[in-house]
Tab-separated table of C-alpha atoms and ligand atoms in Angstrom:
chain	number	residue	atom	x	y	z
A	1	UNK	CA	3.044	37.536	48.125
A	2	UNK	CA	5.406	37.171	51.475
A	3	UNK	CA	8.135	34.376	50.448
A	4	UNK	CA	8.942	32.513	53.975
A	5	UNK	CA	12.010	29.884	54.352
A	6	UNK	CA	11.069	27.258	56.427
A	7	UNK	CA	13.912	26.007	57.881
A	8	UNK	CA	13.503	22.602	58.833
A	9	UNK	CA	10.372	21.675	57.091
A	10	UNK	CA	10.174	18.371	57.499
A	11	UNK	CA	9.953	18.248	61.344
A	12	UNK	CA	7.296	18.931	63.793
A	13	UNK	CA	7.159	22.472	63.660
A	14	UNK	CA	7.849	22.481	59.681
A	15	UNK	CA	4.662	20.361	59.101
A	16	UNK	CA	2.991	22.979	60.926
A	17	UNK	CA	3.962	25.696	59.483
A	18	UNK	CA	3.126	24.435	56.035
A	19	UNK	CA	-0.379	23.813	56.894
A	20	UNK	CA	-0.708	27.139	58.317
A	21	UNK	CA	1.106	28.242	55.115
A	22	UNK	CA	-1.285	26.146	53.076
A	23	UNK	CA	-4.347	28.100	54.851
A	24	UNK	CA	-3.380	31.079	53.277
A	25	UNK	CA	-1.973	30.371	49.673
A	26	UNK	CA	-3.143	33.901	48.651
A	27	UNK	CA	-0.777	35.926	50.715
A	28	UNK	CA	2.326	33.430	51.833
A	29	UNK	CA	4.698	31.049	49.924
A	30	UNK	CA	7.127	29.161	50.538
A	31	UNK	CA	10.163	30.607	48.749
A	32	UNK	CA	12.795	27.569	50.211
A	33	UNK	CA	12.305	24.249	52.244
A	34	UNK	CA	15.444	22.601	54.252
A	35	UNK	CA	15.892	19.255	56.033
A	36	UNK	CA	18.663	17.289	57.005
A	37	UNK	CA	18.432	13.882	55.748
A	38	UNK	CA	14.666	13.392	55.025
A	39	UNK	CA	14.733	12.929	51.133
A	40	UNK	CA	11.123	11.439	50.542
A	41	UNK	CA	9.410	13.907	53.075
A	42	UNK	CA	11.242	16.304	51.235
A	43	UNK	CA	10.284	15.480	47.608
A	44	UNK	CA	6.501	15.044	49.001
A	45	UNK	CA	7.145	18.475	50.395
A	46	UNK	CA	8.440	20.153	47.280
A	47	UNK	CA	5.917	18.444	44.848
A	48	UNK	CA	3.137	20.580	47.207
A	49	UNK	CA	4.989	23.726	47.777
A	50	UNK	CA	6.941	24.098	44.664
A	51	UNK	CA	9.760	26.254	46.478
A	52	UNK	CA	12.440	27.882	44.515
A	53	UNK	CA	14.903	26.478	46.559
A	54	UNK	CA	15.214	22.821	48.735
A	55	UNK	CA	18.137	22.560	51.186
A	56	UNK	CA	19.423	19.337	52.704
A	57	UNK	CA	21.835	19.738	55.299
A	58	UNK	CA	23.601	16.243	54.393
A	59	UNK	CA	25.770	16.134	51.067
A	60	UNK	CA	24.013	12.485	49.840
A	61	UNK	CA	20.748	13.483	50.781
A	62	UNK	CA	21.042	16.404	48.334
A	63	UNK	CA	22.298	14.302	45.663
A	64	UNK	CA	19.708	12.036	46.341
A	65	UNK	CA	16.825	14.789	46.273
A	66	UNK	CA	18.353	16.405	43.180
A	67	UNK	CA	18.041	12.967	41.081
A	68	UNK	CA	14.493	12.543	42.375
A	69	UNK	CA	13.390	15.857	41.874
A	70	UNK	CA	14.714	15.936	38.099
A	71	UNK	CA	12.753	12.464	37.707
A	72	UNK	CA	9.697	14.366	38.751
A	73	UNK	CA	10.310	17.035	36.174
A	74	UNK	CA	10.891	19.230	39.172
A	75	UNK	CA	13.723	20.582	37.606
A	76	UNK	CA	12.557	24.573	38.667
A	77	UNK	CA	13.594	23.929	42.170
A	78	UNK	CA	17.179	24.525	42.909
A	79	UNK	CA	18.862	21.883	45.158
A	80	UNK	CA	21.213	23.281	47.479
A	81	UNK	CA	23.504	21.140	50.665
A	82	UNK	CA	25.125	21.877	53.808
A	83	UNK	CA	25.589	24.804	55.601
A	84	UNK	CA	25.881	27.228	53.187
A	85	UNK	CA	23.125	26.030	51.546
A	86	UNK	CA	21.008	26.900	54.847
A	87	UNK	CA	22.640	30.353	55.339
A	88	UNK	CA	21.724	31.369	51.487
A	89	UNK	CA	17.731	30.603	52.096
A	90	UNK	CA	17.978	32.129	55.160
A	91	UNK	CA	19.458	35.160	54.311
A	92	UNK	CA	17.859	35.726	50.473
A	93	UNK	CA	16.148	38.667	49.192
A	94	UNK	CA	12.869	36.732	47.998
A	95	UNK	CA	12.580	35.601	52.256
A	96	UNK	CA	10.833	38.303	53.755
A	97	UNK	CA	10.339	35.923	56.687
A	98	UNK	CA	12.176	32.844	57.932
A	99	UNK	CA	10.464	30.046	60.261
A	100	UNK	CA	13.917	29.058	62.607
A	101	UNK	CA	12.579	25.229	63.258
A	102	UNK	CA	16.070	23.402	62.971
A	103	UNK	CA	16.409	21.376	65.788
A	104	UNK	CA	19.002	22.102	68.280
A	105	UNK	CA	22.694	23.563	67.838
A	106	UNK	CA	22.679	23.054	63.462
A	107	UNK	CA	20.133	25.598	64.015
A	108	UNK	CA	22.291	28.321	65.213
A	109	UNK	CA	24.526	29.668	62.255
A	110	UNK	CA	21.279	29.588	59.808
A	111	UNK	CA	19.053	31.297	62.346
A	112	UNK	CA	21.928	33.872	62.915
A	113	UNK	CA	21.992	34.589	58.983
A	114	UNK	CA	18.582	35.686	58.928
A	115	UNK	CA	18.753	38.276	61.947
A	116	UNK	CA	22.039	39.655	60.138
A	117	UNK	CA	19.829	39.736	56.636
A	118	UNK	CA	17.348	41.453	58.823
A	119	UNK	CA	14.561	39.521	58.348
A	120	UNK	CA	10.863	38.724	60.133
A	121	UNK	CA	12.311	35.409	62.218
A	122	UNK	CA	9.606	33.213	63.645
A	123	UNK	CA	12.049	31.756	66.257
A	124	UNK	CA	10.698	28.080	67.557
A	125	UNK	CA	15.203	27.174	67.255
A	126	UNK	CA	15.272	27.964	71.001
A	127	UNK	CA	18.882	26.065	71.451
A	128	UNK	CA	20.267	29.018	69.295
A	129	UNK	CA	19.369	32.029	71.655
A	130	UNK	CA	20.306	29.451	74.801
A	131	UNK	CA	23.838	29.329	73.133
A	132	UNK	CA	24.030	33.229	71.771
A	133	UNK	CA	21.541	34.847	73.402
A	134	UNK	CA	23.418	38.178	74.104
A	135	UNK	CA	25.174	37.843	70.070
A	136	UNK	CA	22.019	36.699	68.669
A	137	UNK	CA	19.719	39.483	69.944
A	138	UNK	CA	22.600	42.120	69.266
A	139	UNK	CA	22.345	41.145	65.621
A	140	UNK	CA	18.442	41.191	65.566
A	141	UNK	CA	18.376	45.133	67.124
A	142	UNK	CA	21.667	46.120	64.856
A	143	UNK	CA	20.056	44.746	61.328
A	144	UNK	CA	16.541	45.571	62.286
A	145	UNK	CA	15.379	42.347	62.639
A	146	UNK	CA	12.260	41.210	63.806
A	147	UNK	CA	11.817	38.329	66.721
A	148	UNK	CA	8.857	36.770	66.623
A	149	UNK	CA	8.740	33.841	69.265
A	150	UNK	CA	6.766	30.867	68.138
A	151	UNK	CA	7.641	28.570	71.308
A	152	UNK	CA	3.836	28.529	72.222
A	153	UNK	CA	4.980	29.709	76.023
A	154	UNK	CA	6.907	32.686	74.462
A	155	UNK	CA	4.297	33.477	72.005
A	156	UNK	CA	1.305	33.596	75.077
A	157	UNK	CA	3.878	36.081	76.566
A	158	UNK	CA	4.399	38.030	73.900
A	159	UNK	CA	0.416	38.603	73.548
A	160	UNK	CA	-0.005	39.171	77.209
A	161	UNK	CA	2.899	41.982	77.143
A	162	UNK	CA	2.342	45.336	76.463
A	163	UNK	CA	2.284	45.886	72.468
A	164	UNK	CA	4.693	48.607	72.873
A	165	UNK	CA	6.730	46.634	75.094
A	166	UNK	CA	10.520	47.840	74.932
A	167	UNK	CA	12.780	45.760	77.113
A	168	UNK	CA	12.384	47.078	80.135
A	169	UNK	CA	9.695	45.012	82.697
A	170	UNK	CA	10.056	47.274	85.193
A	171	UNK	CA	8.702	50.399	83.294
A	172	UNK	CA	6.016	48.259	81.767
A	173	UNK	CA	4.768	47.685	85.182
A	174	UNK	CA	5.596	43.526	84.690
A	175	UNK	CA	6.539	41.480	88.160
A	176	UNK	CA	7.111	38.192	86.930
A	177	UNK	CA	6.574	36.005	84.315
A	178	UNK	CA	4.851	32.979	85.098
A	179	UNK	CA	6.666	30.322	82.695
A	180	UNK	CA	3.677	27.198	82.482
A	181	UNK	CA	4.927	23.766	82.155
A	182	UNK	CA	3.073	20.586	81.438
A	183	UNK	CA	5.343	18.500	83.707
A	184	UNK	CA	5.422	15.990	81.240
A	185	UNK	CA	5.443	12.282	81.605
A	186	UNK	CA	6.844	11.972	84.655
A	187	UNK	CA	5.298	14.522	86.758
A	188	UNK	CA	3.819	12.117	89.022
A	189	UNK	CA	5.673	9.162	88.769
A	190	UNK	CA	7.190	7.646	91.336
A	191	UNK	CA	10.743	9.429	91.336
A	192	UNK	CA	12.529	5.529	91.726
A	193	UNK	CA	10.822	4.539	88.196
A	194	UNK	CA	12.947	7.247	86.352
A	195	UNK	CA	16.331	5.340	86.281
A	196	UNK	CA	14.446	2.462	84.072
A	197	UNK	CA	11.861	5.217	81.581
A	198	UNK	CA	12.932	4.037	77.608
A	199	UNK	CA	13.113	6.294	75.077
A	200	UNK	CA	9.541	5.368	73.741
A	201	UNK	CA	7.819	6.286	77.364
A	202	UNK	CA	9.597	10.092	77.155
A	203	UNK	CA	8.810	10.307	73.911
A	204	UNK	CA	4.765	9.845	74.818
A	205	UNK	CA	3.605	13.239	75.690
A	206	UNK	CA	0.581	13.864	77.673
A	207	UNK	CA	-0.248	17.098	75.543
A	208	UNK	CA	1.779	17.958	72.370
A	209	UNK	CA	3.276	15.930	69.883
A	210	UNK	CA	6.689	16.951	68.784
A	211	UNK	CA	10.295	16.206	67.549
A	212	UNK	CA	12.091	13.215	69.903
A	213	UNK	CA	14.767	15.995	70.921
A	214	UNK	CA	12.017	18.308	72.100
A	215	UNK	CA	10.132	15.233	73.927
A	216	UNK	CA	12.490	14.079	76.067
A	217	UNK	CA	13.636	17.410	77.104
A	218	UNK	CA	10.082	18.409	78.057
A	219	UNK	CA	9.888	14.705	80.182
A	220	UNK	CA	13.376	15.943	82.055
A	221	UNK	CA	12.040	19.457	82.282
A	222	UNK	CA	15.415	20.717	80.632
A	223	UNK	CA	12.894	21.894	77.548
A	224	UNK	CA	11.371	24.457	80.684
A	225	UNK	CA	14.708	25.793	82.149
A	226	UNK	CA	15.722	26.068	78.054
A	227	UNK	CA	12.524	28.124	77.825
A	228	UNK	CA	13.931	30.263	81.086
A	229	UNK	CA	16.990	31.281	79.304
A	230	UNK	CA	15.125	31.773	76.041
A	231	UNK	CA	12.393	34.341	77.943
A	232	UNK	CA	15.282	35.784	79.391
A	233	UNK	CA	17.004	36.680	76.417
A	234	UNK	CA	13.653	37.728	74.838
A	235	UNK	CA	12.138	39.717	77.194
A	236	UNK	CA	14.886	41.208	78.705
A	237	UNK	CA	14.389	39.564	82.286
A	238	UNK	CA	16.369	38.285	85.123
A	239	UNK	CA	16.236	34.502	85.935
A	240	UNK	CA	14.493	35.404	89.153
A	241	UNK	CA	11.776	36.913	87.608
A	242	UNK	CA	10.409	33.685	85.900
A	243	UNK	CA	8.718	31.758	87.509
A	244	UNK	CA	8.138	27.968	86.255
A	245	UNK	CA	4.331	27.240	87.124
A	246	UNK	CA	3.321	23.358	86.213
A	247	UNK	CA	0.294	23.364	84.844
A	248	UNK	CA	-0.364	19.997	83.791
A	249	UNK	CA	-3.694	20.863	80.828
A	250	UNK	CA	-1.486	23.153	78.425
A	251	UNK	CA	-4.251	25.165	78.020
A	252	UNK	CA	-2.805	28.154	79.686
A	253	UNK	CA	-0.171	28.798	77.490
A	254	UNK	CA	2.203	31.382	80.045
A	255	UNK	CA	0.937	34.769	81.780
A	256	UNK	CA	2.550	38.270	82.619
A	257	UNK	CA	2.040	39.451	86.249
A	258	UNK	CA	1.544	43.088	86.797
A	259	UNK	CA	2.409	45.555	89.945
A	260	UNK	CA	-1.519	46.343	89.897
A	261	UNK	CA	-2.475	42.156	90.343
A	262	UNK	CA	-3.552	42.056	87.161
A	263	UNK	CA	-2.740	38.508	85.553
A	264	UNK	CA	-2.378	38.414	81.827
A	265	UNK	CA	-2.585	35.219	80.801
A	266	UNK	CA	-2.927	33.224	76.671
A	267	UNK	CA	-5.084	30.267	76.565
A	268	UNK	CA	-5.719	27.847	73.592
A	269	UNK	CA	-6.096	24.567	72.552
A	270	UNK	CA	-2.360	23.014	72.840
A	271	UNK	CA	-1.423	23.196	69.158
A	272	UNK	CA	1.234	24.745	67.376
A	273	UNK	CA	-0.592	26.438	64.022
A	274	UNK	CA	-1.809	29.220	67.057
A	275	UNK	CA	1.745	30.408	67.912
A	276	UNK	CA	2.637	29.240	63.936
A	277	UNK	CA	0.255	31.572	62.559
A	278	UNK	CA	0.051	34.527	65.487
A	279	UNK	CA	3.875	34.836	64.901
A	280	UNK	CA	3.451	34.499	60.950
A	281	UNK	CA	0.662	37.452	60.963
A	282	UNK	CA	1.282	39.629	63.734
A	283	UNK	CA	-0.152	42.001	64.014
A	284	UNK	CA	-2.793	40.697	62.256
A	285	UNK	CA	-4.856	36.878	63.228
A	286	UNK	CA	-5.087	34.461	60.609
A	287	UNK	CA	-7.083	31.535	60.925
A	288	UNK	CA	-4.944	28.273	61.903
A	289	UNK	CA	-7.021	25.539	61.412
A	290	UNK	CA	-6.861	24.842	65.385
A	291	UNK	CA	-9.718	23.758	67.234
A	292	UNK	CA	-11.932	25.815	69.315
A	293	UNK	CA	-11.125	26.115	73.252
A	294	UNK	CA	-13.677	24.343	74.627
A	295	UNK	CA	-13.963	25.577	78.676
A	296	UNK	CA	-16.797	23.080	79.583
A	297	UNK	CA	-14.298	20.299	77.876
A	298	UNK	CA	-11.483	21.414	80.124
A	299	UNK	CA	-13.561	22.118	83.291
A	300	UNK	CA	-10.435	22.251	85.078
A	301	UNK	CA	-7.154	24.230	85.320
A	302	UNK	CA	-4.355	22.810	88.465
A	303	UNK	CA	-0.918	24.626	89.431
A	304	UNK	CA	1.988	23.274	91.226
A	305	UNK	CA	5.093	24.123	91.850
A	306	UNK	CA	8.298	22.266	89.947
A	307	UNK	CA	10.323	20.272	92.077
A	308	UNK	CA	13.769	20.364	91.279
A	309	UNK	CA	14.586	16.732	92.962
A	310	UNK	CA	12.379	15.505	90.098
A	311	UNK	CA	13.690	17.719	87.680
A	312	UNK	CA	17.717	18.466	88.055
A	313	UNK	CA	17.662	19.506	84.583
A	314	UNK	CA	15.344	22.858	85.513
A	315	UNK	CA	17.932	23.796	88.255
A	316	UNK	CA	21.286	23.232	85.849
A	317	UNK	CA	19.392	26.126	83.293
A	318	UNK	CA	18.661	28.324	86.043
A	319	UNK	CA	22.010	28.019	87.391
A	320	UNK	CA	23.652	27.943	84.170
A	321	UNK	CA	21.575	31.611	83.367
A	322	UNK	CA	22.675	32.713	86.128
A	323	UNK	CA	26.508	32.215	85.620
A	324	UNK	CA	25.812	33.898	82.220
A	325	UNK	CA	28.992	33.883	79.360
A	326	UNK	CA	29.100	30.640	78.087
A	327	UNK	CA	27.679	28.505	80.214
A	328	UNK	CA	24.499	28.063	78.800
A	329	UNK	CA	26.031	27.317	75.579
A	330	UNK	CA	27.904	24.679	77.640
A	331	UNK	CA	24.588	23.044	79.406
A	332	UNK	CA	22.896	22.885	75.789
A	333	UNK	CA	25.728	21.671	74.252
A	334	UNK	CA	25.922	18.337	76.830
A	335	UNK	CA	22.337	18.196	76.641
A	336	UNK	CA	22.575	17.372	72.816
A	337	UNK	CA	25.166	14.547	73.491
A	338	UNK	CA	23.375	13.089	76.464
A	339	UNK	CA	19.654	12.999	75.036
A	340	UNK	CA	21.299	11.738	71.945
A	341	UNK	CA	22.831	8.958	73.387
A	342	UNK	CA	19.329	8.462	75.789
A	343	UNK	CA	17.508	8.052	72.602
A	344	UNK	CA	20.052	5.481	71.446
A	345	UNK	CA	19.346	3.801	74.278
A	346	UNK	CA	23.482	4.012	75.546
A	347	UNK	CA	22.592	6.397	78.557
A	348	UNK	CA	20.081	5.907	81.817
A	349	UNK	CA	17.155	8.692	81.453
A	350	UNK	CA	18.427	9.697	85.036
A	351	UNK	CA	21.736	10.127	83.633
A	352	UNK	CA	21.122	12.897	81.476
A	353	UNK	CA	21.337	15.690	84.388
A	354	UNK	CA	24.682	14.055	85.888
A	355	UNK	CA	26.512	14.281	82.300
A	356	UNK	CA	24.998	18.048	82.163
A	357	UNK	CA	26.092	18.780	85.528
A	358	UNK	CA	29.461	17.337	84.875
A	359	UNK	CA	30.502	18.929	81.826
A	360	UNK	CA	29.209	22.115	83.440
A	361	UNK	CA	31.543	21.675	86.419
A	362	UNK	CA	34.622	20.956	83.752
A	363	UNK	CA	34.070	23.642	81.273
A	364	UNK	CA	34.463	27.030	82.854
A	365	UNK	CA	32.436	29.617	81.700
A	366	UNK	CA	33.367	32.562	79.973
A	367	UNK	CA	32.241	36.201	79.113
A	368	UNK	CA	31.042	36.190	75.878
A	369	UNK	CA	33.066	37.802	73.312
A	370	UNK	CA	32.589	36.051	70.013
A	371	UNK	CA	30.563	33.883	67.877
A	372	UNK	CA	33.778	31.696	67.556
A	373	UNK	CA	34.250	31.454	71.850
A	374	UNK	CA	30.531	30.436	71.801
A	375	UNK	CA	31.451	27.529	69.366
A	376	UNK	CA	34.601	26.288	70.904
A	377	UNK	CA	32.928	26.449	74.506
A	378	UNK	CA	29.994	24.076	72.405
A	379	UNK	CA	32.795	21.974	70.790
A	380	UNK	CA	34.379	21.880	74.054
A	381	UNK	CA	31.327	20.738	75.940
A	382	UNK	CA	30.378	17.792	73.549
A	383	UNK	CA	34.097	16.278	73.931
A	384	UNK	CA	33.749	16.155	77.707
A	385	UNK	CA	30.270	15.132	77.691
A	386	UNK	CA	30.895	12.516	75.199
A	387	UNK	CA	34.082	10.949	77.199
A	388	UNK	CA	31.530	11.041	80.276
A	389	UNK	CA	29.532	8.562	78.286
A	390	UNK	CA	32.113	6.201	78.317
B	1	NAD	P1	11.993	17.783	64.653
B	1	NAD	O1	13.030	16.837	65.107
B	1	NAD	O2	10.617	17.281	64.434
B	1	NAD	O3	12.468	18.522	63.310
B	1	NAD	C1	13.734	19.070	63.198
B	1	NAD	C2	13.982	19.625	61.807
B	1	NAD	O4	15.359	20.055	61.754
B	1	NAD	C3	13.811	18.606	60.694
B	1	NAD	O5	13.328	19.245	59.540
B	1	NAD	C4	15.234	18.107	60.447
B	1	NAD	O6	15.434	17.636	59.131
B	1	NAD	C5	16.032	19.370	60.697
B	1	NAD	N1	17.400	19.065	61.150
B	1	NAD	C6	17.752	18.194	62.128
B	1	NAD	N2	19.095	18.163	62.246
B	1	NAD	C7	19.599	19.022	61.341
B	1	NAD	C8	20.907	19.411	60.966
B	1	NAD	N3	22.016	18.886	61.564
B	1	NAD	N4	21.045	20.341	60.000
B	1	NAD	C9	19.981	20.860	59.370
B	1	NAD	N5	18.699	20.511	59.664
B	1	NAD	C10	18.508	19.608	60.639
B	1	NAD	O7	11.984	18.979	65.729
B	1	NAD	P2	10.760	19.919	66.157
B	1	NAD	O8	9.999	19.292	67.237
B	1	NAD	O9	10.060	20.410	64.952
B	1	NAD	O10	11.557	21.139	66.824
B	1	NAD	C11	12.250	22.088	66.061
B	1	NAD	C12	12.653	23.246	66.966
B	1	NAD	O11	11.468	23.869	67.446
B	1	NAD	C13	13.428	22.810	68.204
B	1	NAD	O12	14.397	23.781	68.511
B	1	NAD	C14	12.375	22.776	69.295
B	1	NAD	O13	12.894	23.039	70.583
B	1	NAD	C15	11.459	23.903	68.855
B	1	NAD	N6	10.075	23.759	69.321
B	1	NAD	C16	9.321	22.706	68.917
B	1	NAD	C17	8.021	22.574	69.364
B	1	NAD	C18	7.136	21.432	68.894
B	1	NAD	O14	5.972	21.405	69.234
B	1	NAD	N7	7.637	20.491	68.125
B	1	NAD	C19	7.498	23.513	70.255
B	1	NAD	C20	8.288	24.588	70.629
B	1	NAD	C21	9.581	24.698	70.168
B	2	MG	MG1	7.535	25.474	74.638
């Protein structure tokens, strides 16, 4: 049996991953679930899986889960908390793979544990290579790690690269990657109705349904220029060879462009369990419970190109990639405070970009040197961002 941790089970990409997980109760199990505060998804979670170990992230929520569980007569599964708590599952002999599905920064320190621990990472954390990226895939090559990505653009990359592909594009023959974007809910908008979008309109995704985090960064287009900075860090690549395409179906999931012409593109039904279970598997396919592409359903398949009027939040990632050091770590880090406080419903939607673009002009970037420079320059960013709230 292969034990996997699934770090943040409870969200989108948990949910997933245990129906994917579920599919295949023969060969997988879930060794270790972790949440942050969601106690009753949790206990529903652990009365199905039966993990040896459940994690919450907040102190009372353990305490909470730990009662609850013992009422159950659930007493087998050890309740751990905190931070720790995440690092242990993540880092445990009895995980031979981790899913990384924490949302945002929290995910960083546990996702780091597992490359050190070198284990099989299905990656969907993407905020945790935007803030490390050069310490993060240091500690994946140096503890024999393996990356999987499970961001579904990532993962259609990874299948349309070469299998033996070894960091360099150029020697694999590779022009470009053509990043594809949905667009989101605002794609055609008119660009004056942005200032007044609530948190419940950028939460309404044309094509996926996921975490509130993820949604509102896809409807500002800061989830794409994330996704830039991820595939750099991934695939070895500059910024300029990425190319955002908008491709409002999802159905083309990214594509590699070759020196011959060739176009090497993934295609699916937009659905998670595909990259879930291609990443889980590789190099074997394992049925995901994902319905069939059907072409005659689509008919159709546009491009366009991004505009970065619409979508400031695409240009601050580019620009922040191409700084390098720790400004990426700085434009996720003020990202975090201002979709936060969007969802709360204390910032404009419009506003988001300005207090990223602000912070980024009063946090100077640094060379990355340390794990601990990469969290001050975060710490750093979320005080400024936060006083720009004010
Ligand atoms: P979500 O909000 O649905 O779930 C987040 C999970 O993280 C939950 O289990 C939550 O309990 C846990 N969590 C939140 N804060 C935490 C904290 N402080 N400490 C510990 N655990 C915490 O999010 P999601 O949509 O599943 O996204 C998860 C990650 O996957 C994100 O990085 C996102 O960018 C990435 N991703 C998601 C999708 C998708 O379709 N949902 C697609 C691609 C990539
Ligand atoms: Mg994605």
């Amino acid at each position: 049996m292969i034990g996997v941790t699934v770090l943040g089970s409870t969200g989108s990409i948990g949910v997933n991953t245990l129906d994917v997980l579920a599919r295949h109760s023969d060969k997988y199990r879930a060794v270790a679930l972790t949440a942050n505060k969601d106690v009753a998804k949790m206990l529903e979670q652990c009365r199905a899986c039966l993990p040896d170990y459940a994690v919450m992230a907040d102190e009372a929520a353990a305490e909470t889960l730990a009662t609850e569980l013992h009422q159950a007569g659930l007493d087998g599964i050890t309740v751990l908390s905190g931070e720790a708590g995440l690092v242990q599952v993540a880092s445990m002999p009895e995980a031979d793979c981790v899913m990384a599905a924490i949302v945002g920064a929290a995910g960083l320190l546990p996702s780091l544990a597992a490359a050190r621990a070198g284990k099989r990472i299905l990656l969907a954390n993407k905020e945790a290579l935007v803030m490390s990226g050069k310490i993060f895939m240091d500690e994946v090559r140096n503890n024999n790690a393996l990356l999987l990505p499970v961001d579904s653009e990532h993962n259609a990359i990874f299948q349309s690269m070469p299998a033996d592909y070894a960091g360099d594009l150029t020697r694999s023959g590779v022009r470009q990657i053509l990043l594809t974007a949905s667009g989101g809910p605002f794609r055609s908008c008119d660009i004056s109705e942005l200032d007044a979008v609530t948190p419940e309109q950028a939460c309404a995704h044309p094509n996926w349904v996921m975490g509130r985090k993820i949604s509102v960064d896809s409807a500002t287009m800061m989830n794409k220029g994330l996704e830039v900075i991820e595939a750099c860090w991934l695939f070895n690549a500059e910024p300029s060879q990425i190319q955002v395409v908008i491709h409002p179906q999802s159905v083309i999931h990214s594509m590699v462009d070759y020196v011959d012409g060739s176009v090497l593109a993934q295609l699916g039904s937009p659905d998670m369990r595909t990259p879930i279970a291609n990443a889980l598997a590789w190099p074997e396919r394992v049925e995901a419970g994902v319905n069939k592409l059907n072409l005659f359903d689509v008919a159709r398949l546009d491009f366009e190109k991004p505009d970065f009027e619409r979508f400031p939040c695409l240009r601050l990632a580019y620009e922040a990639m191409q700084q390098g050091g720790t400004a990426s770590a700085i434009l996720n880090a003020a990202n975090e405070i201002a979709v936060d406080a969007f969802l709360n419903k204390h910032l404009k939607f419009t506003a988001i970009a300005s207090v990223v673009e602000k912070t980024m002009q009063a946090v100077s970037s640094e060379t990355v040197t340390s794990l601990e420079q990469v969290l001050a320059a975060d710490a750093e960013a979320r005080n400024i961002a936060r006083a720009l709230l004010q």
